[in-house]
Amino acid sequence: MIEKRDFYINGQWAAPSKANDFEVIDPSTEDPCAVISLGDQADTDAAVAAAKAALPGWMATPVAERIALVEKLIGIYKSRGEDLAQAMSGEMGAPIDMARSQQVGAGIWHLSNFVAAAKAFEFDRPLGDHAPNDRIIYEAVGVAALITPWNWPMNQITLKVGAAAIAGCTMVLKPSEQSPLNAMVFAEMMDEAGFPAGVFNLVNGDGVGVGSQLSAHPDVDMVSFTGSTRAGTAISKSAAETLKKVHLELGGKGANVIFADADEKAVKRGVLHMMNNTGQSCNAPSRMLVQRDIYDQAVETAAEVAQKVSVGNAHEEGRHIGPVVNELQWNKIQDLIQKGIDEGARLVAGGTGRPEGFNKGYYVKPTVFADVNNQMTIAREEIFGPVLSMIPFDSEDEAIEIANDTPYGLTDYVQTQDSDRANRMARALRAGMVEMNGTSRAAGSPFGGMKQSGNGREGGMFGIEDFLEVKAVSGWTPA
């Protein structure tokens, strides 16, 4: 068992103000893999005070120097990749090969994209030729509270820390208490990179404790949160008392619209995408809408693909999905699978209970439901597990109606060889992101949603902008 009980505050590891032990559970085995301490108000106050004290100096640090520190961080990050992978595999159940490639790789990708975007970003620019004495200055929002989830830990930490650091914000990171170990490794990397004391601080805690304290803290200027819509609503209400800026990346119930002319791999691609990370992704294509002409064949293909998805211990190498993160999540998923059966959806793969051969660990059967309608619970709620709902449609207009009939609006997907139709769909779908025909978004493309999926944009130039205020200056004297 790993035991790590400290916080990183003002450039040094600090003991908690009082003992408040929390066991981190390995979801592959259901055994404890670490003991951490959850912070209290005194720990939160100390971290915020350190960030506030460091803010003037960090804001005044030239952008080129801030970028150089992030570049140094990237090199250190690469050297610690295996430590990060082992941590995430043990604490949240990412299969070790997937943790090395996708979970760790996401952090390098985002930090590198921030560096490229920052070098091209004009932090200080003229308003325009018509106003030679007017200037637009982009400056840091201030002290930023960064609250990150357990499902893609390094993805979310680097999306927030990289942007905040380059923008000139100081920060307090509260990682999920379900997956804190990778964040502690990351804090070691920030320290090794040489970020000034107080620029980056880490306090472990839960949402009710440290999360709520940060959201309401009068010296926190901004909260950047990734997690559930329920928690995002609570944070928004708490932050409203001090009118702080709130950036939210929340849940999703993505529609994957497959037309009859889709490429032959579209259904298989959609199922495998849904099952990746054991379905624990807010942008998962969890509703597969299939044009009726090919619906029966699509159901058959989806069932075959899901049945071939192997499930295994996260510590074992190989191409398989691991467990879901904890018992609470496992029970929720089981209840929703049963709800799908009870409401009349046709179960064509998977179902309730653990997969064959497992009597311990939070493993879920890769599950596919057919003949779902958009009013069923499994089509409305974010399941956050390897569960796919298939819904037939007849026309383009009907597909748009079904896809948009959700409180969420994060990522939708379109599969068609008709480019005009694809472009119409991209405009009609009410989502922050639309990916077509298996094409992933490019470097620097913003990640974020609409409606109850949140209001922020992360990644590249857009992510940096979220941590900046716009200052208009008149009467500027040109150099």
Short mmCIF file of C-alpha atoms in Angstrom, two decimals:
data_model
loop_
_atom_site.label_atom_id
_atom_site.label_comp_id
_atom_site.label_asym_id
_atom_site.label_seq_id
_atom_site.Cartn_x
_atom_site.Cartn_y
_atom_site.Cartn_z
CA MET A 1 0.00 0.00 0.00
CA ILE A 2 1.21 3.51 -0.85
CA GLU A 3 0.92 6.02 1.96
CA LYS A 4 1.09 9.68 1.12
CA ARG A 5 -0.48 12.14 3.48
CA ASP A 6 0.85 15.56 2.56
CA PHE A 7 -0.37 18.61 0.66
CA TYR A 8 1.75 20.82 -1.60
CA ILE A 9 1.37 24.43 -0.43
CA ASN A 10 3.60 27.45 -1.08
CA GLY A 11 6.36 25.43 -2.71
CA GLN A 12 6.69 22.71 -0.11
CA TRP A 13 4.99 19.56 1.12
CA ALA A 14 2.88 20.37 4.15
CA ALA A 15 1.24 18.19 6.77
CA PRO A 16 -2.54 18.45 7.10
CA SER A 17 -3.85 20.72 9.85
CA LYS A 18 -5.52 17.68 11.43
CA ALA A 19 -5.80 13.97 10.69
CA ASN A 20 -8.64 13.12 8.32
CA ASP A 21 -7.67 9.84 6.70
CA PHE A 22 -9.22 8.57 3.50
CA GLU A 23 -8.54 5.18 1.92
CA VAL A 24 -8.08 5.10 -1.86
CA ILE A 25 -9.50 1.83 -3.20
CA ASP A 26 -8.05 -0.14 -6.12
CA PRO A 27 -11.17 -0.93 -8.20
CA SER A 28 -9.56 -4.02 -9.72
CA THR A 29 -9.25 -5.70 -6.33
CA GLU A 30 -11.50 -3.68 -3.98
CA ASP A 31 -8.47 -3.39 -1.66
CA PRO A 32 -6.97 -0.13 -0.36
CA CYS A 33 -4.00 1.07 -2.41
CA ALA A 34 -3.25 4.29 -0.53
CA VAL A 35 -4.16 6.45 2.43
CA ILE A 36 -4.42 10.20 1.97
CA SER A 37 -5.56 13.04 4.20
CA LEU A 38 -8.54 15.14 3.25
CA GLY A 39 -8.03 18.83 3.87
CA ASP A 40 -10.16 21.11 6.01
CA GLN A 41 -10.81 24.87 6.01
CA ALA A 42 -7.38 25.66 7.46
CA ASP A 43 -5.63 23.76 4.66
CA THR A 44 -7.79 25.44 2.02
CA ASP A 45 -7.14 28.87 3.51
CA ALA A 46 -3.37 28.25 3.57
CA ALA A 47 -3.31 27.20 -0.07
CA VAL A 48 -5.42 30.15 -1.21
CA ALA A 49 -3.29 32.56 0.81
CA ALA A 50 -0.13 31.19 -0.83
CA ALA A 51 -1.67 31.57 -4.29
CA LYS A 52 -2.86 35.11 -3.53
CA ALA A 53 0.59 36.15 -2.29
CA ALA A 54 2.29 34.70 -5.37
CA LEU A 55 -0.12 36.29 -7.84
CA PRO A 56 1.47 39.74 -8.38
CA GLY A 57 4.89 38.30 -9.10
CA TRP A 58 3.59 35.55 -11.37
CA MET A 59 1.38 37.96 -13.35
CA ALA A 60 4.41 40.21 -13.83
CA THR A 61 6.59 37.35 -15.04
CA PRO A 62 7.10 37.71 -18.82
CA VAL A 63 4.94 35.36 -20.85
CA ALA A 64 8.03 33.88 -22.49
CA GLU A 65 9.32 32.80 -19.06
CA ARG A 66 6.00 31.25 -18.13
CA ILE A 67 5.99 29.35 -21.42
CA ALA A 68 9.55 28.18 -20.81
CA LEU A 69 8.56 26.69 -17.46
CA VAL A 70 5.70 24.78 -19.07
CA GLU A 71 8.16 23.50 -21.69
CA LYS A 72 10.43 22.33 -18.89
CA LEU A 73 7.44 20.66 -17.25
CA ILE A 74 6.75 18.71 -20.45
CA GLY A 75 10.23 17.17 -20.36
CA ILE A 76 9.83 16.18 -16.71
CA TYR A 77 6.35 14.84 -17.42
CA LYS A 78 7.73 12.51 -20.07
CA SER A 79 10.31 11.16 -17.63
CA ARG A 80 7.61 10.43 -15.05
CA GLY A 81 5.15 8.80 -17.45
CA GLU A 82 5.38 5.33 -15.92
CA ASP A 83 4.79 6.70 -12.42
CA LEU A 84 1.66 8.46 -13.64
CA ALA A 85 0.43 5.37 -15.49
CA GLN A 86 0.89 3.10 -12.48
CA ALA A 87 -0.90 5.58 -10.23
CA MET A 88 -3.92 5.94 -12.51
CA SER A 89 -4.14 2.21 -13.17
CA GLY A 90 -4.25 1.49 -9.46
CA GLU A 91 -6.53 4.27 -8.26
CA MET A 92 -9.16 4.56 -11.01
CA GLY A 93 -8.81 1.33 -12.95
CA ALA A 94 -7.40 2.35 -16.33
CA PRO A 95 -5.77 -0.75 -17.89
CA ILE A 96 -2.03 -0.20 -17.69
CA ASP A 97 -1.41 -0.15 -21.46
CA MET A 98 -4.27 2.30 -21.94
CA ALA A 99 -3.01 4.37 -18.99
CA ARG A 100 0.44 4.63 -20.58
CA SER A 101 -0.81 5.56 -24.03
CA GLN A 102 -4.06 7.49 -23.57
CA GLN A 103 -4.21 8.67 -19.98
CA VAL A 104 -0.57 9.78 -19.78
CA GLY A 105 -0.43 10.77 -23.44
CA ALA A 106 -3.31 13.22 -23.04
CA GLY A 107 -1.26 15.37 -20.69
CA ILE A 108 1.70 15.68 -23.05
CA TRP A 109 -0.67 16.50 -25.90
CA HIS A 110 -2.42 19.32 -24.04
CA LEU A 111 0.68 20.90 -22.55
CA SER A 112 2.40 20.88 -25.94
CA ASN A 113 -0.63 22.45 -27.60
CA PHE A 114 -0.76 25.18 -24.97
CA VAL A 115 2.87 26.07 -25.63
CA ALA A 116 2.24 26.30 -29.38
CA ALA A 117 -0.90 28.40 -28.86
CA ALA A 118 0.77 30.71 -26.35
CA LYS A 119 3.67 31.51 -28.66
CA ALA A 120 1.17 32.75 -31.25
CA PHE A 121 -1.12 34.55 -28.80
CA GLU A 122 -1.01 38.37 -28.58
CA PHE A 123 -1.39 39.13 -24.88
CA ASP A 124 -0.93 42.84 -25.60
CA ARG A 125 -2.32 44.19 -28.86
CA PRO A 126 -3.62 47.41 -30.45
CA LEU A 127 -7.38 47.78 -30.73
CA GLY A 128 -7.03 48.59 -34.41
CA ASP A 129 -5.60 51.00 -36.95
CA HIS A 130 -8.50 53.38 -36.29
CA ALA A 131 -7.44 53.83 -32.65
CA PRO A 132 -3.64 54.09 -32.30
CA ASN A 133 -3.89 55.10 -28.62
CA ASP A 134 -6.17 52.24 -27.57
CA ARG A 135 -4.72 48.98 -26.33
CA ILE A 136 -6.18 45.59 -25.44
CA ILE A 137 -4.33 43.77 -22.68
CA TYR A 138 -5.07 40.20 -21.67
CA GLU A 139 -4.20 39.58 -18.05
CA ALA A 140 -4.72 36.74 -15.59
CA VAL A 141 -8.10 36.32 -13.92
CA GLY A 142 -6.25 35.83 -10.62
CA VAL A 143 -6.33 32.96 -8.13
CA ALA A 144 -7.92 29.93 -9.82
CA ALA A 145 -9.41 26.93 -8.03
CA LEU A 146 -9.02 23.85 -10.20
CA ILE A 147 -11.34 20.97 -9.32
CA THR A 148 -10.72 17.85 -11.38
CA PRO A 149 -12.41 14.44 -11.77
CA TRP A 150 -11.18 10.86 -11.50
CA ASN A 151 -12.03 9.52 -14.97
CA TRP A 152 -9.31 11.23 -17.09
CA PRO A 153 -7.08 12.64 -14.35
CA MET A 154 -4.04 13.87 -16.28
CA ASN A 155 -6.18 15.02 -19.17
CA GLN A 156 -8.09 17.38 -16.91
CA ILE A 157 -5.24 18.47 -14.67
CA THR A 158 -3.04 19.49 -17.60
CA LEU A 159 -5.92 21.20 -19.41
CA LYS A 160 -6.39 23.45 -16.41
CA VAL A 161 -2.86 23.85 -15.01
CA GLY A 162 -1.22 24.41 -18.40
CA ALA A 163 -3.65 27.13 -19.40
CA ALA A 164 -3.70 28.81 -15.99
CA ALA A 165 0.09 28.86 -15.73
CA ILE A 166 0.59 30.42 -19.14
CA ALA A 167 -2.19 32.96 -18.52
CA GLY A 168 -0.43 34.11 -15.34
CA CYS A 169 -2.93 32.74 -12.83
CA THR A 170 -1.87 31.18 -9.56
CA MET A 171 -3.80 28.09 -8.59
CA VAL A 172 -5.06 25.62 -6.04
CA LEU A 173 -5.70 22.14 -7.41
CA LYS A 174 -8.19 19.84 -5.73
CA PRO A 175 -8.08 16.48 -7.52
CA SER A 176 -10.74 13.87 -6.98
CA GLU A 177 -10.22 12.00 -3.75
CA GLN A 178 -10.86 8.84 -5.78
CA SER A 179 -7.71 9.42 -7.86
CA PRO A 180 -5.28 11.64 -5.94
CA LEU A 181 -2.00 9.80 -6.47
CA ASN A 182 -1.35 10.96 -10.03
CA ALA A 183 -1.95 14.54 -8.88
CA MET A 184 0.72 14.14 -6.20
CA VAL A 185 3.17 12.94 -8.82
CA PHE A 186 2.21 15.96 -10.90
CA ALA A 187 2.88 18.27 -7.95
CA GLU A 188 6.36 16.77 -7.69
CA MET A 189 6.86 17.58 -11.37
CA MET A 190 5.71 21.18 -10.92
CA ASP A 191 8.17 21.51 -8.05
CA GLU A 192 11.02 20.03 -10.10
CA ALA A 193 10.23 22.34 -13.02
CA GLY A 194 10.86 25.31 -10.75
CA PHE A 195 7.51 27.08 -10.65
CA PRO A 196 7.77 29.80 -7.98
CA ALA A 197 6.39 29.05 -4.53
CA GLY A 198 2.66 29.62 -4.32
CA VAL A 199 2.00 29.53 -8.06
CA PHE A 200 0.79 25.92 -7.86
CA ASN A 201 -0.75 24.42 -4.73
CA LEU A 202 -2.45 21.08 -4.14
CA VAL A 203 -4.96 20.24 -1.41
CA ASN A 204 -6.63 16.84 -1.32
CA GLY A 205 -10.24 16.78 -0.27
CA ASP A 206 -13.76 15.87 -1.24
CA GLY A 207 -16.37 18.02 -2.93
CA VAL A 208 -18.37 18.72 0.21
CA GLY A 209 -15.24 19.84 2.03
CA VAL A 210 -12.38 21.45 0.11
CA GLY A 211 -14.40 21.73 -3.12
CA SER A 212 -17.12 23.79 -1.45
CA GLN A 213 -14.57 25.84 0.50
CA LEU A 214 -12.75 26.81 -2.68
CA SER A 215 -15.98 27.64 -4.52
CA ALA A 216 -17.07 30.05 -1.81
CA HIS A 217 -13.66 31.45 -0.87
CA PRO A 218 -13.55 35.26 -1.17
CA ASP A 219 -9.92 35.22 -2.33
CA VAL A 220 -10.54 32.80 -5.19
CA ASP A 221 -11.22 34.69 -8.42
CA MET A 222 -12.19 31.75 -10.62
CA VAL A 223 -13.31 28.15 -10.36
CA SER A 224 -12.56 25.73 -13.20
CA PHE A 225 -14.50 22.54 -12.54
CA THR A 226 -14.89 19.27 -14.44
CA GLY A 227 -17.40 16.75 -13.15
CA SER A 228 -21.10 16.09 -12.81
CA THR A 229 -23.82 18.54 -13.74
CA ARG A 230 -25.22 18.25 -10.21
CA ALA A 231 -21.89 19.34 -8.69
CA GLY A 232 -21.48 22.06 -11.30
CA THR A 233 -24.85 23.53 -10.32
CA ALA A 234 -23.85 23.56 -6.64
CA ILE A 235 -20.52 25.24 -7.44
CA SER A 236 -22.26 27.92 -9.52
CA LYS A 237 -24.62 28.74 -6.66
CA SER A 238 -21.80 28.89 -4.15
CA ALA A 239 -19.58 31.02 -6.40
CA ALA A 240 -22.40 33.47 -7.07
CA GLU A 241 -22.01 34.96 -3.59
CA THR A 242 -18.64 36.43 -4.60
CA LEU A 243 -19.40 36.82 -8.31
CA LYS A 244 -16.31 34.81 -9.24
CA LYS A 245 -15.82 33.47 -12.75
CA VAL A 246 -16.96 29.86 -13.13
CA HIS A 247 -15.80 27.55 -15.93
CA LEU A 248 -17.70 24.26 -16.11
CA GLU A 249 -17.05 21.06 -18.06
CA LEU A 250 -19.93 18.75 -17.17
CA GLY A 251 -21.77 15.62 -18.28
CA GLY A 252 -22.88 14.43 -21.68
CA LYS A 253 -25.20 12.04 -23.48
CA GLY A 254 -23.68 12.11 -26.94
CA ALA A 255 -25.63 11.07 -30.01
CA ASN A 256 -23.78 9.09 -32.67
CA VAL A 257 -25.95 9.49 -35.79
CA ILE A 258 -25.30 6.73 -38.31
CA PHE A 259 -26.91 7.17 -41.72
CA ALA A 260 -27.48 4.35 -44.19
CA ASP A 261 -24.54 5.49 -46.31
CA ALA A 262 -22.06 5.44 -43.41
CA ASP A 263 -18.77 3.65 -43.93
CA GLU A 264 -18.71 -0.05 -43.09
CA LYS A 265 -16.71 0.45 -39.89
CA ALA A 266 -18.98 3.13 -38.41
CA VAL A 267 -20.93 0.88 -36.06
CA LYS A 268 -17.88 -1.01 -34.80
CA ARG A 269 -16.04 2.28 -34.33
CA GLY A 270 -18.95 3.68 -32.33
CA VAL A 271 -19.18 0.67 -30.01
CA LEU A 272 -15.45 0.62 -29.29
CA HIS A 273 -15.44 4.36 -28.67
CA MET A 274 -18.30 3.91 -26.20
CA MET A 275 -16.45 1.15 -24.34
CA ASN A 276 -13.12 3.01 -24.14
CA ASN A 277 -12.12 3.90 -20.58
CA THR A 278 -14.92 1.52 -19.52
CA GLY A 279 -17.47 4.07 -20.72
CA GLN A 280 -16.30 6.62 -18.17
CA SER A 281 -16.03 9.61 -20.51
CA CYS A 282 -18.33 12.61 -20.62
CA ASN A 283 -17.98 12.73 -24.42
CA ALA A 284 -18.80 9.04 -24.93
CA PRO A 285 -21.17 8.32 -27.87
CA SER A 286 -23.70 6.62 -25.60
CA ARG A 287 -26.75 6.98 -27.85
CA MET A 288 -26.31 5.33 -31.24
CA LEU A 289 -28.98 6.62 -33.61
CA VAL A 290 -29.19 4.37 -36.69
CA GLN A 291 -31.18 4.95 -39.88
CA ARG A 292 -33.85 2.27 -40.15
CA ASP A 293 -32.59 0.95 -43.51
CA ILE A 294 -29.50 -0.50 -41.79
CA TYR A 295 -30.79 -0.71 -38.22
CA ASP A 296 -31.17 -4.50 -37.90
CA GLN A 297 -27.69 -5.14 -39.28
CA ALA A 298 -26.26 -2.42 -37.05
CA VAL A 299 -27.79 -4.03 -33.96
CA GLU A 300 -26.29 -7.38 -34.91
CA THR A 301 -22.87 -5.83 -35.50
CA ALA A 302 -22.96 -3.84 -32.27
CA ALA A 303 -23.82 -6.93 -30.25
CA GLU A 304 -21.00 -8.91 -31.86
CA VAL A 305 -18.46 -6.16 -31.22
CA ALA A 306 -19.50 -5.68 -27.58
CA GLN A 307 -19.34 -9.42 -26.91
CA LYS A 308 -15.73 -9.44 -28.11
CA VAL A 309 -14.68 -6.59 -25.80
CA SER A 310 -12.63 -8.26 -23.08
CA VAL A 311 -12.66 -7.18 -19.45
CA GLY A 312 -9.61 -7.55 -17.23
CA ASN A 313 -7.57 -6.44 -14.26
CA ALA A 314 -6.20 -2.93 -14.77
CA HIS A 315 -2.71 -4.05 -13.72
CA GLU A 316 -2.48 -6.61 -16.52
CA GLU A 317 -1.11 -5.62 -19.91
CA GLY A 318 -3.21 -6.13 -23.01
CA ARG A 319 -6.19 -4.68 -24.86
CA HIS A 320 -9.10 -4.88 -22.47
CA ILE A 321 -11.30 -2.57 -20.47
CA GLY A 322 -10.88 -2.39 -16.71
CA PRO A 323 -13.29 -1.93 -13.82
CA VAL A 324 -15.34 1.17 -13.13
CA VAL A 325 -13.97 3.41 -10.43
CA ASN A 326 -15.80 2.36 -7.26
CA GLU A 327 -18.68 0.49 -5.67
CA LEU A 328 -21.03 3.47 -5.79
CA GLN A 329 -20.53 3.80 -9.53
CA TRP A 330 -20.87 0.03 -10.05
CA ASN A 331 -24.19 -0.04 -8.21
CA LYS A 332 -25.50 2.95 -10.18
CA ILE A 333 -24.64 1.27 -13.48
CA GLN A 334 -26.27 -2.00 -12.42
CA ASP A 335 -29.44 -0.16 -11.45
CA LEU A 336 -29.57 1.63 -14.80
CA ILE A 337 -29.01 -1.58 -16.77
CA GLN A 338 -31.89 -3.15 -14.86
CA LYS A 339 -33.96 -0.02 -15.52
CA GLY A 340 -33.36 -0.45 -19.25
CA ILE A 341 -34.61 -4.03 -19.07
CA ASP A 342 -37.63 -3.04 -16.97
CA GLU A 343 -38.61 -0.22 -19.35
CA GLY A 344 -38.65 -2.58 -22.34
CA ALA A 345 -35.35 -2.01 -24.14
CA ARG A 346 -34.03 -5.13 -25.86
CA LEU A 347 -30.81 -6.38 -24.29
CA VAL A 348 -28.55 -7.74 -27.05
CA ALA A 349 -25.21 -7.88 -25.19
CA GLY A 350 -24.08 -7.83 -21.59
CA GLY A 351 -26.48 -7.19 -18.74
CA THR A 352 -26.38 -7.02 -14.97
CA GLY A 353 -23.74 -8.56 -12.73
CA ARG A 354 -20.02 -9.03 -13.13
CA PRO A 355 -18.58 -10.61 -16.28
CA GLU A 356 -17.93 -14.32 -16.17
CA GLY A 357 -14.85 -15.22 -14.13
CA PHE A 358 -15.03 -12.24 -11.75
CA ASN A 359 -16.39 -12.35 -8.23
CA LYS A 360 -14.50 -9.31 -6.97
CA GLY A 361 -13.64 -5.94 -8.44
CA TYR A 362 -15.96 -3.35 -9.95
CA TYR A 363 -16.21 -4.97 -13.37
CA VAL A 364 -19.18 -4.34 -15.67
CA LYS A 365 -20.28 -6.37 -18.68
CA PRO A 366 -20.00 -4.45 -21.99
CA THR A 367 -23.71 -3.89 -22.59
CA VAL A 368 -25.80 -2.96 -25.63
CA PHE A 369 -29.51 -2.17 -25.66
CA ALA A 370 -31.53 -2.08 -28.89
CA ASP A 371 -35.01 -0.67 -29.57
CA VAL A 372 -34.48 2.17 -27.13
CA ASN A 373 -36.65 5.26 -27.37
CA ASN A 374 -35.39 8.64 -26.29
CA GLN A 375 -37.73 8.84 -23.28
CA MET A 376 -36.29 5.77 -21.58
CA THR A 377 -34.10 6.37 -18.55
CA ILE A 378 -31.04 4.85 -20.22
CA ALA A 379 -31.41 7.39 -23.05
CA ARG A 380 -31.82 10.34 -20.70
CA GLU A 381 -29.31 9.79 -17.91
CA GLU A 382 -25.53 9.74 -18.15
CA ILE A 383 -24.68 6.16 -17.16
CA PHE A 384 -20.88 6.56 -17.11
CA GLY A 385 -20.23 2.91 -17.80
CA PRO A 386 -19.87 0.59 -20.83
CA VAL A 387 -23.55 0.75 -21.79
CA LEU A 388 -24.76 1.68 -25.29
CA SER A 389 -28.35 2.54 -26.27
CA MET A 390 -29.40 2.05 -29.90
CA ILE A 391 -32.29 4.12 -31.30
CA PRO A 392 -33.73 3.81 -34.84
CA PHE A 393 -34.69 6.83 -36.96
CA ASP A 394 -36.12 7.38 -40.44
CA SER A 395 -35.24 10.88 -41.63
CA GLU A 396 -32.53 13.47 -41.13
CA ASP A 397 -35.00 15.76 -39.39
CA GLU A 398 -36.00 12.99 -37.00
CA ALA A 399 -32.36 12.24 -36.22
CA ILE A 400 -31.74 15.89 -35.37
CA GLU A 401 -34.82 16.02 -33.18
CA ILE A 402 -33.81 12.92 -31.21
CA ALA A 403 -30.17 13.96 -30.91
CA ASN A 404 -31.06 17.41 -29.57
CA ASP A 405 -33.75 16.10 -27.21
CA THR A 406 -31.46 15.96 -24.19
CA PRO A 407 -30.49 18.39 -21.43
CA TYR A 408 -26.86 17.80 -22.41
CA GLY A 409 -24.87 19.19 -25.31
CA LEU A 410 -21.24 18.10 -25.20
CA THR A 411 -20.20 15.93 -28.17
CA ASP A 412 -22.25 14.53 -31.03
CA TYR A 413 -21.02 12.32 -33.86
CA VAL A 414 -22.16 11.97 -37.48
CA GLN A 415 -21.44 9.09 -39.87
CA THR A 416 -22.35 9.72 -43.51
CA GLN A 417 -20.61 9.90 -46.89
CA ASP A 418 -22.86 12.77 -48.00
CA SER A 419 -20.74 15.85 -47.30
CA ASP A 420 -23.65 18.27 -47.66
CA ARG A 421 -25.68 16.33 -45.13
CA ALA A 422 -22.71 16.10 -42.78
CA ASN A 423 -22.31 19.87 -42.86
CA ARG A 424 -26.04 20.41 -42.28
CA MET A 425 -25.91 18.07 -39.30
CA ALA A 426 -22.88 19.85 -37.86
CA ARG A 427 -24.82 23.11 -37.84
CA ALA A 428 -28.08 21.63 -36.57
CA LEU A 429 -26.76 19.58 -33.64
CA ARG A 430 -26.83 21.47 -30.34
CA ALA A 431 -23.46 20.38 -29.02
CA GLY A 432 -20.17 22.10 -28.32
CA MET A 433 -18.35 19.56 -30.46
CA VAL A 434 -19.33 17.52 -33.52
CA GLU A 435 -17.01 14.82 -34.86
CA MET A 436 -17.71 13.27 -38.24
CA ASN A 437 -16.75 9.94 -39.79
CA GLY A 438 -14.22 9.01 -37.14
CA THR A 439 -12.18 12.20 -37.52
CA SER A 440 -10.86 13.45 -34.20
CA ARG A 441 -10.54 17.13 -33.39
CA ALA A 442 -7.20 18.69 -34.26
CA ALA A 443 -4.55 20.14 -31.95
CA GLY A 444 -5.85 23.27 -30.24
CA SER A 445 -9.51 22.54 -31.00
CA PRO A 446 -11.63 23.59 -28.00
CA PHE A 447 -13.27 21.03 -25.73
CA GLY A 448 -16.56 22.11 -24.17
CA GLY A 449 -20.31 21.94 -24.31
CA MET A 450 -23.66 23.68 -24.32
CA LYS A 451 -26.74 23.50 -22.10
CA GLN A 452 -26.18 21.33 -19.01
CA SER A 453 -22.83 20.14 -20.36
CA GLY A 454 -21.22 23.36 -19.21
CA ASN A 455 -20.00 26.73 -20.38
CA GLY A 456 -16.22 26.61 -20.74
CA ARG A 457 -13.76 25.73 -23.47
CA GLU A 458 -10.52 23.91 -22.78
CA GLY A 459 -7.43 23.35 -24.89
CA GLY A 460 -5.17 25.54 -27.04
CA MET A 461 -5.86 29.25 -27.45
CA PHE A 462 -9.46 28.89 -26.24
CA GLY A 463 -8.35 27.27 -23.01
CA ILE A 464 -5.84 30.03 -22.30
CA GLU A 465 -8.48 32.68 -22.97
CA ASP A 466 -10.72 31.18 -20.28
CA PHE A 467 -8.11 32.14 -17.67
CA LEU A 468 -7.71 35.70 -18.95
CA GLU A 469 -9.51 38.99 -18.40
CA VAL A 470 -9.72 41.59 -21.16
CA LYS A 471 -8.51 45.07 -20.21
CA ALA A 472 -9.20 48.01 -22.52
CA VAL A 473 -6.70 50.90 -22.22
CA SER A 474 -7.19 54.32 -23.85
CA GLY A 475 -4.58 57.06 -24.06
CA TRP A 476 -1.77 54.55 -24.54
CA THR A 477 1.48 56.13 -25.69
CA PRO A 478 3.01 54.05 -28.52
CA ALA A 479 6.65 53.13 -28.00
#
